[in-house]
Coordinates of C-alpha atoms in Angstrom, one line a residue:
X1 CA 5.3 -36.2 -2.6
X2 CA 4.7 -35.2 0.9
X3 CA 2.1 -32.7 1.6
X4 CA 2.3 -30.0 3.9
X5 CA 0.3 -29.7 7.0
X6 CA -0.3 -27.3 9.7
X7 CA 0.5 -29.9 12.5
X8 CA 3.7 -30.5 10.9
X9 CA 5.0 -27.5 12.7
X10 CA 5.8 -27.8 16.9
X11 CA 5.1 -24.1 17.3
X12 CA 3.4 -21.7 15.9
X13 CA 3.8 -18.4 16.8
X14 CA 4.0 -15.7 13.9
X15 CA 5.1 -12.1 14.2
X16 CA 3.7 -8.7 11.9
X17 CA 5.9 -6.0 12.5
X18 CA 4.8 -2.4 10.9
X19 CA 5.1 1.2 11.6
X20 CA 1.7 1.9 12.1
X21 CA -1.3 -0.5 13.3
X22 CA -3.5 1.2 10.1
X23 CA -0.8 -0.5 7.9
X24 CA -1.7 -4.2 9.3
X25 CA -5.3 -4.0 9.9
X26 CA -6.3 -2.3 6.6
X27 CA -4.0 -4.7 4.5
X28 CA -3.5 -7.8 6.8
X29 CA -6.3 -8.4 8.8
X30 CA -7.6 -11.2 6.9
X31 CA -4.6 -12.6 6.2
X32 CA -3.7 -13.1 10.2
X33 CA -7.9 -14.3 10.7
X34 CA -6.6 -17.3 8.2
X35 CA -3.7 -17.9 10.4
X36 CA -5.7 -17.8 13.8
X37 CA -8.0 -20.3 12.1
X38 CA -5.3 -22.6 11.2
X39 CA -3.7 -22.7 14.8
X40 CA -1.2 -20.2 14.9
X41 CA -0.6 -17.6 17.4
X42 CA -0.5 -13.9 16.0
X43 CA 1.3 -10.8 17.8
X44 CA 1.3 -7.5 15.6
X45 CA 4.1 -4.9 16.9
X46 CA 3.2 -1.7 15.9
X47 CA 3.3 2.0 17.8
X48 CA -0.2 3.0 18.8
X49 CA -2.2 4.8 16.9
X50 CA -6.0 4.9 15.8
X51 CA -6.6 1.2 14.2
X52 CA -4.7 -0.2 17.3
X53 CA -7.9 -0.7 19.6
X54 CA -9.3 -2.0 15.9
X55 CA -6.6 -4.6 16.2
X56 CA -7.4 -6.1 20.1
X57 CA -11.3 -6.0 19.4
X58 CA -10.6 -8.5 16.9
X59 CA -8.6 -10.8 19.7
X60 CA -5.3 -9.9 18.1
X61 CA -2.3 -9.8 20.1
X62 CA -0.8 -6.5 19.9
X63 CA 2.8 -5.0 21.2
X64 CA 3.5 -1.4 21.7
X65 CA 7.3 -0.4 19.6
X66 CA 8.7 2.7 20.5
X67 CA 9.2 3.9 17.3
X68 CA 8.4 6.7 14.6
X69 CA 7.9 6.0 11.5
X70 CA 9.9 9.3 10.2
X71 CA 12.7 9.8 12.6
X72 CA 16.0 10.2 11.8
X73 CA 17.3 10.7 15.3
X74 CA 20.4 8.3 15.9
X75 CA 19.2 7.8 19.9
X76 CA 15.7 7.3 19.1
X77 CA 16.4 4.8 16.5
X78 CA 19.0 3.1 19.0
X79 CA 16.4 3.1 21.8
X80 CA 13.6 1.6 19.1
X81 CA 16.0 -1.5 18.2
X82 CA 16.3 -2.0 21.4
X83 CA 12.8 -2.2 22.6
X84 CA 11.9 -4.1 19.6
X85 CA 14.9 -6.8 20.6
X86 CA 13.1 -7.1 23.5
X87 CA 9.8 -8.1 22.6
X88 CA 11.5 -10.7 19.9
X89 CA 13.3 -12.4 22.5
X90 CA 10.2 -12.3 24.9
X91 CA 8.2 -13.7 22.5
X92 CA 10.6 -16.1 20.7
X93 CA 8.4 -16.2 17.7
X94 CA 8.6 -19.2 14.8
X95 CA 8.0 -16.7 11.8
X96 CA 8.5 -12.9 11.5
X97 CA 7.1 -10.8 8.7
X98 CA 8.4 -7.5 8.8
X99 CA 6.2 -4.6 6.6
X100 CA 7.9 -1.1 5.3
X101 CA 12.0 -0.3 5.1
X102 CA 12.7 0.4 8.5
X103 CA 10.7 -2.4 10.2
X104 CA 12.8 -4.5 7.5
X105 CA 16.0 -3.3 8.7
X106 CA 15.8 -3.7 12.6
X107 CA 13.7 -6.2 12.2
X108 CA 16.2 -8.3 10.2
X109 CA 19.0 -7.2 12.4
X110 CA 17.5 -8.4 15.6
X111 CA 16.6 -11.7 14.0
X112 CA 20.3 -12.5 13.3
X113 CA 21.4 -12.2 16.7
X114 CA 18.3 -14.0 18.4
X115 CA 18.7 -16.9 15.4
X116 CA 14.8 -16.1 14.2
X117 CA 15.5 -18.7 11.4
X118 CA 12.2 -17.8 9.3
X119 CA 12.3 -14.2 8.0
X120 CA 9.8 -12.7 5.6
X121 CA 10.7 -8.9 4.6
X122 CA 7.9 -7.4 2.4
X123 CA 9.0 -4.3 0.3
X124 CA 6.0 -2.2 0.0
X125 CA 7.1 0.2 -2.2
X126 CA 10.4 2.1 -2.7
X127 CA 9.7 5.0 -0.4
X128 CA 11.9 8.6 -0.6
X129 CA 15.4 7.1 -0.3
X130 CA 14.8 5.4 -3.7
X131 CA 11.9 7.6 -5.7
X132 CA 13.2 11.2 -4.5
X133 CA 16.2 13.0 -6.9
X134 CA 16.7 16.1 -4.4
X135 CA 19.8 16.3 -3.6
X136 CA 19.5 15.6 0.4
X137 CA 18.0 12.3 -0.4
X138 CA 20.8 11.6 -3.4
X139 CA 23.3 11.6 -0.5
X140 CA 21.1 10.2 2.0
X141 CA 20.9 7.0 -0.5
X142 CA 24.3 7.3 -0.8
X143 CA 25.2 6.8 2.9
X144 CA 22.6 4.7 3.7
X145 CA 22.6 2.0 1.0
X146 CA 25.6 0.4 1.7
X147 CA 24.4 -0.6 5.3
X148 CA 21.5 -1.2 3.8
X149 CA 23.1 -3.6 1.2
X150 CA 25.1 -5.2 4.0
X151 CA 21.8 -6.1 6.0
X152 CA 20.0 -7.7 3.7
X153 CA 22.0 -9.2 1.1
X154 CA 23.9 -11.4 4.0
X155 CA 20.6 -11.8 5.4
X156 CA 18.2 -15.8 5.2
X157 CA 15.6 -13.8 4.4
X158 CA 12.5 -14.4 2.0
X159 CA 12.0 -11.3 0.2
X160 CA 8.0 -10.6 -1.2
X161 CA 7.9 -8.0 -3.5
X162 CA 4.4 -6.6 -4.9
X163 CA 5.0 -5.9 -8.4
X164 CA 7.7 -7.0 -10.4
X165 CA 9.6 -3.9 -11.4
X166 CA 10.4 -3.8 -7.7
X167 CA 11.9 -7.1 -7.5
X168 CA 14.1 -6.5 -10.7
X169 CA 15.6 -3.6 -9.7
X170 CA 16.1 -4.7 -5.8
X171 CA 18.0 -7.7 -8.0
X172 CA 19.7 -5.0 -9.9
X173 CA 21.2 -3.3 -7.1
X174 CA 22.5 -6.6 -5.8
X175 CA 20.3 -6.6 -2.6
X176 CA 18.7 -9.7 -2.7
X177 CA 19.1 -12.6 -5.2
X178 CA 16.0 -14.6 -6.8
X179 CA 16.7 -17.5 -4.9
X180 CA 15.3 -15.5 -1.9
X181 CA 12.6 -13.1 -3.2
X182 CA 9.0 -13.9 -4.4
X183 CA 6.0 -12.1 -6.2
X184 CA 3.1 -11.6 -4.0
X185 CA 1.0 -9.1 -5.4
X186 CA 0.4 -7.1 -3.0
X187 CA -2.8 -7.8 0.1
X188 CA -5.8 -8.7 -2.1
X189 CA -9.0 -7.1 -2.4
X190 CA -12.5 -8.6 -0.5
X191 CA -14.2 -9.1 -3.4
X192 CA -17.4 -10.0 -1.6
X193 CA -17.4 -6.9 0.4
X194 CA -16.3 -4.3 -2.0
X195 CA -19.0 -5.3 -4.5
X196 CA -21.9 -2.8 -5.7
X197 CA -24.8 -4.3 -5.7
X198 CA -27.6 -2.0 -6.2
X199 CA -25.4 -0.1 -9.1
X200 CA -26.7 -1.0 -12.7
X201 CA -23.8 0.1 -14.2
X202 CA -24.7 3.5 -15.5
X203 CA -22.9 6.5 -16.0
X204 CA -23.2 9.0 -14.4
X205 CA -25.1 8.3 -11.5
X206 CA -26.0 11.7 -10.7
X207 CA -26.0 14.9 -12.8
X208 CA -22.8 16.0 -12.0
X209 CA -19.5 13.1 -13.1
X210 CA -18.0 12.7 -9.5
X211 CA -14.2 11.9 -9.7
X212 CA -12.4 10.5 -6.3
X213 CA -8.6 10.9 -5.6
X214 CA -8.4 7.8 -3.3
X215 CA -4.9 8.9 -1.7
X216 CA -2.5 10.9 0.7
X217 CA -2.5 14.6 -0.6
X218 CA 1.9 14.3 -1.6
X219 CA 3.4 15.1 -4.7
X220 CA 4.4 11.1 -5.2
X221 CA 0.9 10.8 -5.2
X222 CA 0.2 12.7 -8.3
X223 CA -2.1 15.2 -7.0
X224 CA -0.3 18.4 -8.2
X225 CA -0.7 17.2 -12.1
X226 CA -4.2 16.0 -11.2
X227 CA -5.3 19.5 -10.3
X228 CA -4.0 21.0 -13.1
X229 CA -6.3 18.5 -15.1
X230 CA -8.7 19.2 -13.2
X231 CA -8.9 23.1 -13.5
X232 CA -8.2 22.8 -17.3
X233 CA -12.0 20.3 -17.2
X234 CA -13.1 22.8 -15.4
X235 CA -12.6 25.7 -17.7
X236 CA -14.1 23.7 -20.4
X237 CA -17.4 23.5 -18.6
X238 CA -17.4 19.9 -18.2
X239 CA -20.1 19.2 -14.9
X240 CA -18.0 17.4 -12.5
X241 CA -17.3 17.2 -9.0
X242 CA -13.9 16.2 -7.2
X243 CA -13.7 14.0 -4.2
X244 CA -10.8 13.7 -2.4
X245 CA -10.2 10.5 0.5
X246 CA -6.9 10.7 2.0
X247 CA -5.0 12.7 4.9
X248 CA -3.4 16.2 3.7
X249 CA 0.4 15.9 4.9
X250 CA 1.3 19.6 5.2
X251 CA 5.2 20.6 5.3
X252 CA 6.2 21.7 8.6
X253 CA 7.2 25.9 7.1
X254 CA 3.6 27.1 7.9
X255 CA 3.7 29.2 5.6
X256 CA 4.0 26.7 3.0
X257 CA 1.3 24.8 4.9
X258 CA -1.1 27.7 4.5
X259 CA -0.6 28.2 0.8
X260 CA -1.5 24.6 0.1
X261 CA -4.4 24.8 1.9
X262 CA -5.7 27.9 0.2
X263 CA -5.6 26.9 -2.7
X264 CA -7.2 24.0 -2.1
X265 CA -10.2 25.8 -0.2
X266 CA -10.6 27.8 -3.6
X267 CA -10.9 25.2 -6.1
X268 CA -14.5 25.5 -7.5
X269 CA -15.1 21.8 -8.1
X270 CA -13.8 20.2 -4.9
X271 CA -16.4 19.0 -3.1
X272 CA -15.1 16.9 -0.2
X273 CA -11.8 16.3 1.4
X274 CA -11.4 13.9 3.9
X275 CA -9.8 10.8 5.2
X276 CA -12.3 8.0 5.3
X277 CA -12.0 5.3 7.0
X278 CA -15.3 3.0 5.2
X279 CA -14.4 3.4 1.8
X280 CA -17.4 1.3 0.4
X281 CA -19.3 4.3 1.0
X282 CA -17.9 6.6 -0.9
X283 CA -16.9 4.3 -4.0
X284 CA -20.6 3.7 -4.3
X285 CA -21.4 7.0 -5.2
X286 CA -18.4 7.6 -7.6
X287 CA -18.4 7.6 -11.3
X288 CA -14.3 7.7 -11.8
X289 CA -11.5 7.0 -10.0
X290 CA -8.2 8.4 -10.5
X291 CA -4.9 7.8 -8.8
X292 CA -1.7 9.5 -11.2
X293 CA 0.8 7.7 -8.5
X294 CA 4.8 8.5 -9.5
X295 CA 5.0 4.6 -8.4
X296 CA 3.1 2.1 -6.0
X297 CA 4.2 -1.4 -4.3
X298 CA 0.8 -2.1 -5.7
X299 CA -2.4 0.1 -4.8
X300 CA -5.3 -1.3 -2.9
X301 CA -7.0 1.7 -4.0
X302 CA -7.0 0.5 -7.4
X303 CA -8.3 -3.1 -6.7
X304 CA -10.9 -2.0 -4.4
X305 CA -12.2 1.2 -7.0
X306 CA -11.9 -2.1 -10.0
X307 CA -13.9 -4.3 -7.4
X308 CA -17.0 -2.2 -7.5
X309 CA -16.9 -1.4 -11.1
X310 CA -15.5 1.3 -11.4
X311 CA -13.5 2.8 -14.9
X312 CA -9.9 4.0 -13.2
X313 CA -7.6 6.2 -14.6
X314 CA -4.0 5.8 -13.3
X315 CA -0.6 6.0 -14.5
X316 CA 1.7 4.1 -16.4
X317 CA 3.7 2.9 -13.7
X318 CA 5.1 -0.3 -11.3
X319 CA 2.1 -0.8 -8.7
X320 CA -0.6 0.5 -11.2
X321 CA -0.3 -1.3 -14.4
X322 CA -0.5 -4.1 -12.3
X323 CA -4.0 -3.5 -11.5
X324 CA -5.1 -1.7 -14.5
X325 CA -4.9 -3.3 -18.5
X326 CA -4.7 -0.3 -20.9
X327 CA -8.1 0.5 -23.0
X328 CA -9.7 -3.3 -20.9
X329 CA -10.1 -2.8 -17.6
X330 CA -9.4 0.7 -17.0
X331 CA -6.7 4.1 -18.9
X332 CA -3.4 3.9 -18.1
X333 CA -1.2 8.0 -18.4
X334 CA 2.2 8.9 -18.3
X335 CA 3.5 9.6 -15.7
X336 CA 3.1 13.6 -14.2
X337 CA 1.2 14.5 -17.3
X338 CA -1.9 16.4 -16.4
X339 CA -2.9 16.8 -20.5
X340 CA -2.7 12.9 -20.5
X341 CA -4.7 12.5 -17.5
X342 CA -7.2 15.8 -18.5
X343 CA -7.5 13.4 -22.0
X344 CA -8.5 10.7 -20.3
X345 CA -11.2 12.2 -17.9
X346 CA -13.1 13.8 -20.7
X347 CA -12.6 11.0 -22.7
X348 CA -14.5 8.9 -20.1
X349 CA -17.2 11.8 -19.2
X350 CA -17.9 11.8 -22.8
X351 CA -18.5 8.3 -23.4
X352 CA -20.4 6.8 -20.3
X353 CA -20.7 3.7 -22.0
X354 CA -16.8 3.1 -22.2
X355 CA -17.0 3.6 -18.4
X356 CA -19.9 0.8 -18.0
X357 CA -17.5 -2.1 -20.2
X358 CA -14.1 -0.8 -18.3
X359 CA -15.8 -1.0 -15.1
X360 CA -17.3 -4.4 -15.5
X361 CA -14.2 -6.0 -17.0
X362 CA -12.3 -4.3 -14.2
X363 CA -14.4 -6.1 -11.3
X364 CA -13.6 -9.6 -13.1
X365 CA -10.2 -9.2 -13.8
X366 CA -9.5 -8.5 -9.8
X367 CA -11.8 -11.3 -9.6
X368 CA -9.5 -13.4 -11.4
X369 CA -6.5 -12.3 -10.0
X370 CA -6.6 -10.5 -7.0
X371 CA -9.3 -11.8 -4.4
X372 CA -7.9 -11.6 -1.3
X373 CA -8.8 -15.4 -0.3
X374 CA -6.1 -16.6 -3.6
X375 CA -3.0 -13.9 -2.2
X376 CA -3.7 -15.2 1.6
X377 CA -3.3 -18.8 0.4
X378 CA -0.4 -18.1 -1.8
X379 CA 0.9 -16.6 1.6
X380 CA 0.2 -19.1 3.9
X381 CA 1.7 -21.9 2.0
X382 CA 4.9 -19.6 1.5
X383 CA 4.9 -19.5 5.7
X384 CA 4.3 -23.1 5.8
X385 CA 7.1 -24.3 3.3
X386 CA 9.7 -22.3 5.7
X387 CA 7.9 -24.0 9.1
X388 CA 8.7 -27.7 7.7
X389 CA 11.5 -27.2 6.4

C-alpha cells in the first residue's frame, strides 16, 4: 500500500478562514505550527481584532475580511463575499478550512466558482439558528435553511464535526451525507502546558472552595441556572468563592444591560469577573470547575480544567459528555437544572477526596484521548489524503 507523503503534493498552500483571529489562534495555533513544519504555506483570514498581532508574531500569514461576525445586513454581507472572493482567487490556495456557519457558507460558495477542489467545513457548534426556540429565530431557520441546505449538501466538501450528536443530526436534516463528514473531536488540549505541577492533589487549596465559570456570560452558557445554585450554596453557609473567566455580552436595551450588571455586582460570593487571556493561571488556583452549557461543539474549557486535575461539573449534553465520564472523571447535570448542579457542588465540597480521584482520572482520560499532538495528526493526515488524491 502506498504511503502518503508531504512531497507528494506540488503545492502547498492551506487556507483558515474564521470570524475572529481569537477563534484560530486559541484553537488552531498548533495545529498550523505542524503544517509550517511540514512545508506548507499557511494564510489565516480573519477581521482584526486583539489575537491578530498574536497571529503575525508567530510568522503567520494573516488577511484582513471585511466581515462581522453578527451582521445580518444584506450589503454588508454582499460586500464581505466579495472581499473574501478576492483574497481566494489572489491567493489560489490547495486546501481551505473554513471555521463557524457563516465562514462555511461564503467560504464554500466562493470555492465553487474558483474550483477550490479541497474543502474542509468545521461545524463548531450549532449556534442560535439551530439551539434558539424564540420565535424570530424559528422563522429565521425557516428562511434560511433551505439556502443553507442547497450550499452544502451539493457541495465536495469534507465535513468535521466535534462531537457526534452534531454529525447525526446534520445527517438527519439531509445536509451532508456520511460519505463526506468525519469526527474530529474538537482542537485538543496541550497536555504538557496545562499540567499542575506543584498541586498535590488536595482539596481545597485554600480555606474557602473556589468554583470557576470558564465561559461567555449568555444564557446558552448556563450561567442563569448556575447562579441560582450558587445563591441557594450560599444560603446554606457553605465557604465558597465564585470566579468567573469570560466576556459579559450585555443586550443592547441599556436598561436590560444595567440590571444584569447589578445584580451581578451584588452577589456576595463573586469574587472575580474577568476575561482572561492566560488561563493556566487561574485553573491553578481553582478547586471546581463548572460549565452547565445548553450544548457545546466540544469545550476546550472542559479539557483544559480535566488537564490540570481538576473535578468538573457540567451538563449532560453533546460537547460535554464528550469530555466528562459520569461519577469517573468528572458529574455530569441535566440540562438548566440549578438543584442538579447545586447537588453536585456540595456533593463535591463535601467530599474533597472525590474531587482528588475525579481530578486525577480526569487529567488521564484527556491524556488518552485528547492531547492536542493525536487531534493535529488525525488532521493532518485528513489534509493529506485530499492533497494526493
Amino acid at each position: 500500500m502506498h504511503k502518503l507523503k508531504i512531497n507528494d503534493t506540488k503545492n502547498k498552500i492551506i487556507i483558515f478562514t474564521a470570524n475572529s483571529s481569537w477563534y484560530i489562534y486559541n484553537f488552531k495555533l498548533s495545529l498550523i505550527n505542524l503544517l509550517i513544519s511540514k512545508g506548507f504555506k499557511i494564510y489565516v483570514i480573519s477581521p482584526i481584532d486583539e489575537y491578530t498581532n498574536k497571529l503575525k508574531n508567530q510568522k503567520i500569514n494573516h488577511l484582513k475580511w471585511d466581515s462581522k461576525s453578527d451582521s445580518i445586513n444584506l450589503i454588508s454581507e454582499i460586500k464581505s463575499i466579495i472581499n473574501l472572493y478576492k483574497i481566494y482567487k489572489e491567493i489560489n490556495p490547495n486546501l481551505v478550512h473554513h471555521f463557524t456557519i457563516k465562514c462555511v457558507l461564503y467560504g464554500t460558495i466562493i470555492c465553487k466558482f474558483l474550483k477550490i477542489k479541497n474543502i474542509y467545513n468545521s461545524i463548531t457548534g450549532l449556534g442560535n439558528l439551530f439551539l434558539r426556540h424564540q420565535l424570530k429565530f424559528k422563522i429565521l431557520f425557516y428562511l434560511i435553511f433551505p439556502f443553507y441546505k442547497l450550499i452544502l449538501k451539493n457541495s465536495k466538501s469534507t465535513f468535521i464535526f466535534q462531537n457526534d450528536a452534531d454529525k447525526k443530526y446534520f445527517e438527519k436534516l439531509n445536509i451532508v451525507n456520511p460519505d463526506n463528514s468525519i469526527l474530529i473531536r474538537g482542537s485538543g488540549v496541550d497536555t504538557e502546558f496545562f499540567n499542575n505541577h506543584e498541586n498535590n492533589n488536595t482539596f481545597p487549596r485554600d480555606e474557602f472552595w473556589k468554583i470557576l465559570f470558564p465561559g461567555r456570560i449568555i444564557k446558552e452558557k448556563g450561567i442563569d441556572e448556575l447562579l441560582i445554585a450558587c445563591d441557594s450554596l450560599w444560603h446554606k453557609n457553605l465557604k465558597f468563592k465564585l470566579y468567573i473567566a469570560g466576556k459579559l455580552v450585555l443586550p443592547k436595551n441599556k436598561k436590560n444591560a444595567q440590571k444584569i450588571i447589578n445584580k451581578i455586582n451584588s452577589l456576595p460570593y463573586l469574587e472575580e469577573i474577568s476575561f482572561k487571556q492566560n488561563m493556566k493561571r487561574i485553573y491553578k488556583k481553582i478547586d471546581i470547575v463548572v460549565l452547565p452549557s445548553w450544548r457545546e461543539g466540544l469545550s476546550k474549557a472542559l479539557l483544559e480544567a480535566a488537564s490540570m486535575s481538576l473535578p468538573i461539573v457540567t451538563s449532560d449534553v453533546p460537547g460535554c459528555r464528550d469530555v466528562v465520564i459520569h461519577g469517573i472523571t468528572g458529574l455530569l447535570v441535566k440540562k438548566k437544572d440549578p438543584i442538579a448542579i447545586e447537588n453536585a457542588i456540595e456533593l463535591l465540597i463535601k467530599n474533597p477526596e472525590l474531587c482528588s480521584r475525579l481530578g486525577s482520572n480526569a487529567r488521564a482520560y484527556v491524556i488518552k484521548n485528547f492531547k492536542d499532538k493525536l487531534i493535529n495528526d488525525i488532521t493532518y493526515n485528513a489534509y493529506l489524503k485530499s492533497l494526493t488524491l
